[in-house]
PDB file of C-alpha atoms in Angstrom:
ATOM      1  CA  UNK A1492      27.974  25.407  40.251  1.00 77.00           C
ATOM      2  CA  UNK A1493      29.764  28.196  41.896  1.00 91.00           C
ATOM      3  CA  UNK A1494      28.182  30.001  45.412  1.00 93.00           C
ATOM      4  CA  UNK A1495      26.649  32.800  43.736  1.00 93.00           C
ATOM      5  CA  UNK A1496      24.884  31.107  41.270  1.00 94.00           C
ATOM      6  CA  UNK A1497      23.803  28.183  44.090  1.00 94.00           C
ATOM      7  CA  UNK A1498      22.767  31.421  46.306  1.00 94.00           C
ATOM      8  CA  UNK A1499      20.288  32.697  43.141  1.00 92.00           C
ATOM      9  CA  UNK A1500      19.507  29.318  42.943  1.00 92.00           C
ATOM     10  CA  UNK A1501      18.298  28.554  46.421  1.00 92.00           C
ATOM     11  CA  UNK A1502      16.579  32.388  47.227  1.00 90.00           C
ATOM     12  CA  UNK A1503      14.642  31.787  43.590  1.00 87.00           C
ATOM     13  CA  UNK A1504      13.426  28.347  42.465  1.00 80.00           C
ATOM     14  CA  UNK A1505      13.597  27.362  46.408  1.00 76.00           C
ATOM     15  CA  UNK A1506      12.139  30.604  48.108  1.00 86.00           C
ATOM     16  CA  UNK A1507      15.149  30.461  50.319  1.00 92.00           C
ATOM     17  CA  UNK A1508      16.152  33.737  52.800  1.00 95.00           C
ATOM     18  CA  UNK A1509      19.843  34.475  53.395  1.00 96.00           C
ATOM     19  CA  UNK A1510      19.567  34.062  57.379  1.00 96.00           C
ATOM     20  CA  UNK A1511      23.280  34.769  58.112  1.00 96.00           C
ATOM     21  CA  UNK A1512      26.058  36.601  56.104  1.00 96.00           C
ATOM     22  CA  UNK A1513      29.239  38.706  57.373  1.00 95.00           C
ATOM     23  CA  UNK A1514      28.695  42.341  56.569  1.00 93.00           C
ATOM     24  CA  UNK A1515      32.008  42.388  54.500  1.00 95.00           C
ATOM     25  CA  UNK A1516      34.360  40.261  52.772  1.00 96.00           C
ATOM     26  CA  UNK A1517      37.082  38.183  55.385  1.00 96.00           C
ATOM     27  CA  UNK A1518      40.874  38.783  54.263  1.00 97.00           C
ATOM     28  CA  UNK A1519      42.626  35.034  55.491  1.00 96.00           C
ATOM     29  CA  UNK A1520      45.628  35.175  56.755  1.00 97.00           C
ATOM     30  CA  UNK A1521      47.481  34.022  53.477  1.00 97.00           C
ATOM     31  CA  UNK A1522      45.802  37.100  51.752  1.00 96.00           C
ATOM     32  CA  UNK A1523      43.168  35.011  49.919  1.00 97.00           C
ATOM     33  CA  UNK A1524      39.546  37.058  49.987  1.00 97.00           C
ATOM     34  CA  UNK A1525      36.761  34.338  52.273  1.00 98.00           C
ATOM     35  CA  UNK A1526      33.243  34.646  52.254  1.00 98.00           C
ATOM     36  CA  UNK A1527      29.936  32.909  53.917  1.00 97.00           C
ATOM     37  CA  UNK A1528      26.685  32.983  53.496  1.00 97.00           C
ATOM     38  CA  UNK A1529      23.489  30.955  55.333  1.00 97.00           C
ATOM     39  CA  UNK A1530      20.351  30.130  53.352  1.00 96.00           C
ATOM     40  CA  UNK A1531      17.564  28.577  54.656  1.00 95.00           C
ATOM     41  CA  UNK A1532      15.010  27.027  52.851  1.00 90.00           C
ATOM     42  CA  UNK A1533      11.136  27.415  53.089  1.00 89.00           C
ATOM     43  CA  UNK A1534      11.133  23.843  54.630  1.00 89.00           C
ATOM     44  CA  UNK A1535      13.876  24.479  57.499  1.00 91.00           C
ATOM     45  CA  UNK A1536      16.853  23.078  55.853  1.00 92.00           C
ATOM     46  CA  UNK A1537      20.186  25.791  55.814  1.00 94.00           C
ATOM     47  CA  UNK A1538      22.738  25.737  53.616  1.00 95.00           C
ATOM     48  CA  UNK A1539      25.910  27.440  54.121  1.00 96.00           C
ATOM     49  CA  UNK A1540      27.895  28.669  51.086  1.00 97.00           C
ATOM     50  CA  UNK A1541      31.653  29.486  51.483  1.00 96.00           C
ATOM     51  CA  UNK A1542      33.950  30.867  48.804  1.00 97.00           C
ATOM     52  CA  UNK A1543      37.168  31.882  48.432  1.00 97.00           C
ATOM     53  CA  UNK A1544      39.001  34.492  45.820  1.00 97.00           C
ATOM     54  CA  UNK A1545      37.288  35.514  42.860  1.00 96.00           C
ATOM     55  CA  UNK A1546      34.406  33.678  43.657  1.00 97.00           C
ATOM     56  CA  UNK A1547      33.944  35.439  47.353  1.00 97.00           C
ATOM     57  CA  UNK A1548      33.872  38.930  45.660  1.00 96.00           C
ATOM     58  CA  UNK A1549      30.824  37.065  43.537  1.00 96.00           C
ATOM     59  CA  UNK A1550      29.260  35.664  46.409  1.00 97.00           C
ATOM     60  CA  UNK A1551      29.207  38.751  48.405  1.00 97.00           C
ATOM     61  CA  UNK A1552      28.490  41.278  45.161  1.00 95.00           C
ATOM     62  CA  UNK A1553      25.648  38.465  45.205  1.00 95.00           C
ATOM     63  CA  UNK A1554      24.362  38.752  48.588  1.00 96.00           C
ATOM     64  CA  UNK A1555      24.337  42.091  49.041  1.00 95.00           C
ATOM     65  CA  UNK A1556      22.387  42.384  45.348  1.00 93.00           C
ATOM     66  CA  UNK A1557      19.634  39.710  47.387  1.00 92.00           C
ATOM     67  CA  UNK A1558      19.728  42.085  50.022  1.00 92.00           C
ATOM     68  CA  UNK A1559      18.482  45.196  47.858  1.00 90.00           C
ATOM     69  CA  UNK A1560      22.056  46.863  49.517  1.00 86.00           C
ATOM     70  CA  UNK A1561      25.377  48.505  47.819  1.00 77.00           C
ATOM     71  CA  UNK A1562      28.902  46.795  47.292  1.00 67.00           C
TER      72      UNK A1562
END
């Protein structure tokens, strides 16, 4: 399962909250887009999502769609 679909996952059928996230995408220094995200669940355990690439553009389209904000 990629991050953005484990991040729907976890705020949904888990009633997770995105407790941490960068504001925008991270460019590494090899040029490869790098994203992060926290999510903590309703019973205290956090998960932290990383992606990189395509799937970082996903994962922070994803998060900022959670977050009721623009990309």
């Amino acid at each position: 399962m990629d991050a953005s679909k484990r991040l729907q996952t976890l705020c949904s059928n888990e009633n997770g909250k995105i407790t941490r996230y960068p504001e925008s995408l991270r460019t590494l220094d090899n040029g490869v887009e790098h994203y992060f995200v926290e999510v903590t669940s309703k019973e205290g355990i956090q998960y932290g999502l990383h992606a990189y690439g395509i799937e970082a553009i996903e994962l922070y389209k994803e998060t900022m769609r959670a977050l009721g904000r623009d990309t």
